[in-house]
Structures are given as structure tokens and as C-alpha cells.
Amino acid sequence: MTLTWILLACLASLTFSLLTSFWLVKKIPQSALNLMVAFSAGTMLSAALLDVLPEALESGQADVHWLMGC
């Protein structure tokens, strides 16, 4: 019974979020949407690269000045 409630809640939240996102996409101007997509792509790239940076510095093979662009 608990599993049924969990699955129903997941389905309800999925339906609500999809309907809300489709409605918001129609309301947001294309230029603002392009800006948001570019910002999110840059955020994901920087998070991925900053996650790898400590391992690159710990390995001892990477020059700190070269990594930082100095």
C-alpha cells in the first residue's frame, strides 16, 4: 500500500512539473530562454571542470601555473 502511494505521488509531481514547465516555456520570451540555457550550460561545465581540478593538482603531473593560465 505504501508503494502505491509513493508511485502515485511521483506520478502526480511528474505531471505537475511537466505541465508547469510547458506553460512557462510558452510565457518566457525566446531571448530570455536562450540566456537561461547558456547560463545553465556554463554552470554545468564549470562545476565539472572545478570538480576535476583538485585531482589534477594532487597528481603532481600538472603545473599549477599552466592550469591557472598564469
Short mmCIF file of C-alpha atoms in Angstrom, two decimals:
data_model
loop_
_atom_site.label_atom_id
_atom_site.label_comp_id
_atom_site.label_asym_id
_atom_site.label_seq_id
_atom_site.Cartn_x
_atom_site.Cartn_y
_atom_site.Cartn_z
CA MET A 1 0.00 0.00 0.00
CA THR A 2 2.83 2.38 0.83
CA LEU A 3 4.49 1.69 -2.51
CA THR A 4 1.26 2.59 -4.27
CA TRP A 5 1.12 5.95 -2.51
CA ILE A 6 4.75 6.64 -3.33
CA LEU A 7 4.21 5.83 -7.01
CA LEU A 8 1.06 7.96 -7.15
CA ALA A 9 2.88 10.89 -5.54
CA CYS A 10 5.75 10.56 -8.02
CA LEU A 11 3.35 10.44 -10.94
CA ALA A 12 1.45 13.48 -9.65
CA SER A 13 4.62 15.51 -9.15
CA LEU A 14 5.91 14.50 -12.58
CA THR A 15 2.66 15.53 -14.24
CA PHE A 16 2.53 18.83 -12.36
CA SER A 17 6.14 19.73 -13.15
CA LEU A 18 5.79 18.87 -16.84
CA LEU A 19 2.59 20.87 -17.23
CA THR A 20 4.12 23.81 -15.38
CA SER A 21 7.29 23.75 -17.47
CA PHE A 22 5.34 23.59 -20.75
CA TRP A 23 3.21 26.52 -19.60
CA LEU A 24 6.27 28.56 -18.54
CA VAL A 25 8.10 27.91 -21.82
CA LYS A 26 5.18 29.45 -23.69
CA LYS A 27 5.28 32.53 -21.42
CA ILE A 28 9.05 33.17 -21.41
CA PRO A 29 10.45 35.13 -24.40
CA GLN A 30 12.90 33.28 -26.64
CA SER A 31 15.78 35.65 -25.83
CA ALA A 32 15.41 35.05 -22.09
CA LEU A 33 15.17 31.30 -22.67
CA ASN A 34 18.40 31.35 -24.68
CA LEU A 35 20.11 33.25 -21.87
CA MET A 36 18.92 30.74 -19.27
CA VAL A 37 20.11 27.78 -21.34
CA ALA A 38 23.52 29.39 -21.86
CA PHE A 39 23.84 30.12 -18.14
CA SER A 40 22.92 26.56 -17.15
CA ALA A 41 25.36 25.08 -19.68
CA GLY A 42 28.15 27.28 -18.35
CA THR A 43 27.29 26.34 -14.78
CA MET A 44 27.43 22.61 -15.58
CA LEU A 45 30.75 22.98 -17.42
CA SER A 46 32.36 24.97 -14.62
CA ALA A 47 31.11 22.51 -11.97
CA ALA A 48 32.55 19.58 -13.92
CA LEU A 49 35.91 21.26 -14.51
CA LEU A 50 36.24 22.56 -10.95
CA ASP A 51 35.48 19.05 -9.69
CA VAL A 52 38.46 17.66 -11.65
CA LEU A 53 40.87 20.44 -10.69
CA PRO A 54 41.90 19.12 -7.22
CA GLU A 55 42.76 15.69 -8.65
CA ALA A 56 44.86 17.34 -11.35
CA LEU A 57 46.77 19.32 -8.74
CA GLU A 58 47.24 16.28 -6.47
CA SER A 59 48.65 14.12 -9.23
CA GLY A 60 51.77 16.27 -9.40
CA GLN A 61 51.91 15.99 -13.17
CA ALA A 62 50.09 19.25 -13.80
CA ASP A 63 51.82 22.60 -13.47
CA VAL A 64 49.76 24.97 -11.29
CA HIS A 65 50.76 28.00 -13.38
CA TRP A 66 49.68 26.27 -16.57
CA LEU A 67 46.34 25.21 -15.06
CA MET A 68 45.57 28.70 -13.80
CA GLY A 69 46.70 30.38 -17.02
CA CYS A 70 49.41 32.47 -15.33
#
